[in-house]
CSV table of C-alpha atoms in Angstrom, one decimal:
chain,number,residue,atom,x,y,z
C,939,MET,CA,38.1,11.0,-47.1
C,940,ASN,CA,40.4,12.6,-44.6
C,941,VAL,CA,37.4,13.6,-42.5
C,942,LEU,CA,36.1,10.0,-42.5
C,943,ASN,CA,39.4,8.7,-41.6
C,944,ASN,CA,39.7,11.1,-38.7
C,945,LYS,CA,36.2,10.2,-37.4
C,946,PHE,CA,37.1,6.5,-37.7
C,947,LEU,CA,40.4,7.0,-35.9
C,948,ALA,CA,38.7,9.0,-33.1
C,949,ALA,CA,36.0,6.3,-32.6
C,950,THR,CA,38.7,3.6,-32.5
C,951,VAL,CA,40.6,5.5,-29.9
C,952,LEU,CA,37.5,6.0,-27.8
C,953,ALA,CA,36.6,2.3,-27.9
C,954,LEU,CA,40.1,1.3,-26.9
C,955,ALA,CA,40.0,3.7,-24.0
C,956,CYS,CA,36.7,2.3,-22.8
C,957,CYS,CA,37.9,-1.3,-23.0
C,958,LEU,CA,41.1,-0.3,-21.1
C,959,SER,CA,39.1,1.4,-18.4
C,960,PHE,CA,36.7,-1.6,-18.1
C,961,SER,CA,39.6,-4.0,-17.9
C,962,GLN,CA,41.3,-1.9,-15.2
C,963,HIS,CA,38.1,-1.8,-13.2
C,964,ALA,CA,37.6,-5.5,-13.5
C,965,GLU,CA,41.2,-6.1,-12.5
C,966,ALA,CA,40.8,-3.9,-9.5
C,967,GLN,CA,37.7,-5.8,-8.4
C,968,GLN,CA,39.6,-9.1,-8.8
C,969,GLN,CA,42.4,-7.8,-6.6
C,970,LYS,CA,40.0,-7.2,-3.7
C,971,ARG,CA,40.1,-10.1,-1.3
C,972,VAL,CA,37.0,-12.0,-0.3
C,973,ILE,CA,36.5,-12.1,3.4
C,974,GLN,CA,34.1,-14.3,5.3
C,975,LEU,CA,32.8,-11.8,7.8
C,976,SER,CA,31.1,-13.2,11.0
C,977,GLY,CA,29.9,-11.4,14.0
C,978,ILE,CA,27.5,-11.1,16.9
C,979,VAL,CA,25.1,-8.2,17.3
C,980,MET,CA,24.4,-7.3,21.0
C,981,ASP,CA,22.3,-5.0,23.0
C,982,THR,CA,24.4,-3.0,25.5
C,983,VAL,CA,22.0,-4.1,28.2
C,984,SER,CA,20.1,-7.3,27.4
C,985,GLY,CA,22.6,-9.2,25.3
C,986,PRO,CA,22.5,-10.8,21.8
C,987,LEU,CA,19.9,-9.4,19.4
C,988,PRO,CA,18.0,-11.6,16.9
C,989,GLY,CA,16.5,-10.4,13.7
C,990,VAL,CA,19.0,-7.6,13.0
C,991,HIS,CA,19.6,-6.7,9.4
C,992,VAL,CA,23.2,-6.8,8.2
C,993,TYR,CA,23.1,-5.3,4.7
C,994,ILE,CA,25.7,-4.4,2.0
C,995,PRO,CA,24.2,-1.6,-0.1
C,996,LYS,CA,26.8,-1.8,-2.9
C,997,ALA,CA,26.3,-5.5,-3.4
C,998,GLY,CA,22.5,-5.4,-2.8
C,999,ARG,CA,22.5,-8.3,-0.4
C,1000,GLY,CA,22.5,-9.1,3.3
C,1001,VAL,CA,21.6,-11.5,6.1
C,1002,THR,CA,19.6,-11.4,9.4
C,1003,THR,CA,21.0,-12.4,12.7
C,1004,ASN,CA,19.8,-15.7,14.2
C,1005,ALA,CA,18.3,-16.4,17.6
C,1006,VAL,CA,21.7,-15.7,19.4
C,1007,GLY,CA,22.5,-12.6,17.4
C,1008,PHE,CA,25.0,-14.4,15.1
C,1009,PHE,CA,25.5,-13.6,11.3
C,1010,SER,CA,28.0,-14.6,8.6
C,1011,LEU,CA,28.3,-13.5,5.0
C,1012,PRO,CA,31.1,-13.1,2.3
C,1013,VAL,CA,32.3,-9.5,1.8
C,1014,LEU,CA,35.1,-7.7,0.0
C,1015,VAL,CA,37.8,-5.6,1.5
C,1016,GLY,CA,36.5,-2.0,1.8
C,1017,ASP,CA,32.8,-2.9,1.7
C,1018,SER,CA,30.5,-0.6,3.7
C,1019,ILE,CA,28.1,-2.6,5.9
C,1020,ILE,CA,24.9,-1.3,7.5
C,1021,ILE,CA,23.6,-2.9,10.7
C,1022,SER,CA,20.0,-1.8,11.5
C,1023,SER,CA,17.1,-2.9,13.7
C,1024,VAL,CA,13.9,-1.3,14.8
C,1025,GLY,CA,14.3,0.6,18.0
C,1026,TYR,CA,18.1,0.9,17.7
C,1027,LYS,CA,20.5,3.4,16.1
C,1028,ARG,CA,21.8,2.4,12.7
C,1029,GLN,CA,25.5,1.2,12.8
C,1030,HIS,CA,28.0,1.5,9.9
C,1031,TYR,CA,31.1,-0.8,9.5
C,1032,ILE,CA,33.8,-0.8,6.8
C,1033,VAL,CA,35.7,-4.0,6.2
C,1034,PRO,CA,39.4,-3.0,6.8
C,1035,ALA,CA,42.2,-3.9,4.5
C,1036,THR,CA,44.0,-5.7,7.3
C,1037,ALA,CA,41.1,-8.2,7.7
C,1038,THR,CA,42.0,-11.9,7.6
C,1039,GLU,CA,40.3,-14.5,5.4
C,1040,PHE,CA,37.9,-15.3,8.3
C,1041,PHE,CA,37.1,-12.1,10.3
C,1042,THR,CA,34.9,-11.8,13.3
C,1043,ILE,CA,33.4,-8.6,14.9
C,1044,ILE,CA,31.1,-7.7,17.8
C,1045,VAL,CA,28.6,-5.0,17.0
C,1046,PRO,CA,27.0,-3.2,20.0
C,1047,MET,CA,23.6,-1.6,19.4
C,1048,VAL,CA,22.3,1.4,21.2
C,1049,GLU,CA,18.6,2.0,21.7
C,1050,ASP,CA,17.2,4.9,19.8
C,1051,VAL,CA,14.9,6.7,22.3
C,1052,THR,CA,12.6,9.3,20.9
C,1053,TYR,CA,10.7,11.6,23.3
C,1054,LEU,CA,7.4,13.0,22.1
C,1055,LYS,CA,6.2,16.5,23.0
C,1056,GLU,CA,3.4,16.9,25.6
C,1057,ILE,CA,0.0,16.9,24.0
C,1058,VAL,CA,-2.9,18.8,25.6
C,1059,ILE,CA,-6.3,17.3,24.8
C,1060,LEU,CA,-9.0,19.9,24.2
C,1061,PRO,CA,-11.6,21.0,25.3
C,1062,TYR,CA,-10.2,20.2,28.8
C,1063,PRO,CA,-6.9,22.1,29.1
C,1064,THR,CA,-6.6,21.5,32.8
C,1065,GLU,CA,-7.5,18.8,35.3
C,1066,GLU,CA,-9.9,21.1,37.2
C,1067,VAL,CA,-11.9,21.8,34.0
C,1068,PHE,CA,-12.2,18.1,33.3
C,1069,LYS,CA,-13.4,17.3,36.8
C,1070,GLU,CA,-16.1,20.0,36.5
C,1071,ALA,CA,-17.2,18.5,33.2
C,1072,VAL,CA,-17.5,15.0,34.7
C,1073,LEU,CA,-19.5,16.3,37.7
C,1074,ALA,CA,-21.9,18.1,35.4
C,1075,LEU,CA,-22.9,14.9,33.6
C,1076,ASN,CA,-26.5,13.9,33.9
C,1077,LEU,CA,-26.2,10.4,35.3
C,1078,PRO,CA,-29.1,8.2,36.6
C,1079,PRO,CA,-29.5,8.9,40.4
C,1080,ASP,CA,-29.4,5.2,41.3
C,1081,ASN,CA,-26.2,4.5,39.3
C,1082,THR,CA,-27.9,1.9,37.1
C,1083,ILE,CA,-27.8,1.4,33.4
C,1084,ASP,CA,-30.2,3.6,31.4
C,1085,GLU,CA,-33.1,1.4,30.2
C,1086,LYS,CA,-33.2,3.3,26.9
C,1087,ASN,CA,-29.9,1.6,26.0
C,1088,LEU,CA,-31.5,-1.8,26.7
C,1089,ASN,CA,-34.3,-1.4,24.1
C,1090,ALA,CA,-34.9,-4.8,22.4
C,1091,GLU,CA,-35.4,-3.3,19.0
C,1092,LEU,CA,-32.3,-1.1,19.3
C,1093,LEU,CA,-30.2,-4.1,20.4
C,1094,ALA,CA,-31.5,-6.2,17.6
C,1095,LEU,CA,-30.7,-3.5,15.1
C,1096,ILE,CA,-27.1,-3.1,16.5
C,1097,LEU,CA,-26.6,-6.9,16.3
C,1098,LYS,CA,-27.9,-7.0,12.7
C,1099,THR,CA,-25.9,-4.0,11.4
C,1100,THR,CA,-22.6,-4.6,13.3
C,1101,PRO,CA,-20.0,-6.3,11.0
C,1102,MET,CA,-18.1,-9.3,12.2
C,1103,ASP,CA,-14.7,-8.8,13.6
C,1104,GLY,CA,-11.5,-10.8,12.8
C,1105,PRO,CA,-12.1,-13.8,15.2
C,1106,LEU,CA,-15.8,-14.1,14.0
C,1107,ASN,CA,-14.7,-14.0,10.4
C,1108,GLN,CA,-12.1,-16.7,11.1
C,1109,ARG,CA,-14.7,-18.9,12.9
C,1110,TYR,CA,-17.2,-18.5,10.0
C,1111,ALA,CA,-14.5,-19.4,7.4
C,1112,LEU,CA,-13.4,-22.5,9.4
C,1113,ASN,CA,-17.0,-23.6,9.9
C,1114,GLN,CA,-17.7,-23.3,6.1
C,1115,TRP,CA,-14.5,-25.2,5.4
C,1116,ALA,CA,-15.4,-28.0,7.8
C,1117,ALA,CA,-18.9,-28.3,6.3
C,1118,SER,CA,-17.5,-28.5,2.8
C,1119,GLN,CA,-15.1,-31.3,3.9
C,1120,ASN,CA,-18.0,-33.2,5.5
C,1121,ASP,CA,-20.2,-32.8,2.5
C,1122,LYS,CA,-17.5,-33.8,0.0
C,1123,PHE,CA,-18.2,-37.5,0.2
C,1124,MET,CA,-22.0,-37.2,0.8
C,1125,PRO,CA,-24.6,-37.3,-2.0
C,1126,VAL,CA,-26.0,-33.9,-3.0
C,1127,THR,CA,-29.8,-33.7,-2.3
C,1128,ASN,CA,-32.4,-31.3,-3.6
C,1129,PRO,CA,-34.7,-30.1,-0.8
C,1130,PHE,CA,-37.6,-29.5,-3.3
C,1131,LEU,CA,-37.7,-33.2,-3.9
C,1132,ASN,CA,-38.2,-34.1,-0.3
C,1133,PRO,CA,-41.9,-34.9,0.4
C,1134,PHE,CA,-41.5,-34.1,4.2
C,1135,ASN,CA,-40.5,-30.6,3.3
C,1136,TRP,CA,-43.7,-30.1,1.3
C,1137,VAL,CA,-45.8,-31.5,4.1
C,1138,LYS,CA,-44.2,-28.9,6.5
C,1139,PHE,CA,-44.8,-26.2,4.0
C,1140,PHE,CA,-48.5,-26.9,3.5
C,1141,ASN,CA,-49.0,-27.3,7.3
C,1142,GLY,CA,-47.5,-23.9,7.8
C,1143,LEU,CA,-49.8,-22.4,5.3
C,1144,LYS,CA,-52.9,-23.9,7.0
C,1145,LYS,CA,-51.7,-22.6,10.4
C,1146,LYS,CA,-51.4,-19.1,9.0
C,1147,LYS,CA,-55.0,-19.2,7.7
């Protein structure tokens, strides 16, 4: 019985300690003042920057600057704020304890310039070797287009096998949509029930004979 009483007492003390710690943490959070932080993010050269992310990692929320580089969001005293944008160095800002209820800052952004190493394209390591390779090409003497590349069968095969690019796919989709809208209120016809189609079909068979 003494062992059970000791275990129960230890569990009770642990639960009270957890509750006390949680209440102290909640009280400390309530003691932090809420600040309406506003500011303007600017490029050191070109002026206000739109579309810059102003993010509070601890709270998991943030905003984006508008067209004139302005932002505004509620924060707590001591919050760490990250200001980031593509092409600029990331900035960090901590809300000071002396901040007033409505606090305004100006954040200068510095461009993040990255220099890439020089790349040598093989198999022409030097300009002289490249010039020699160009001069050694077997080009037509009259500087005209090679007729082999204008072969009708080859061009037809290329046209048939080349897939459509983005603009052609968009045009095809729009044409299909327009056709469906035009046919929405039209009666659906069966081409096999059209006598004129059968006349054309038989005439075509006679011509082939």
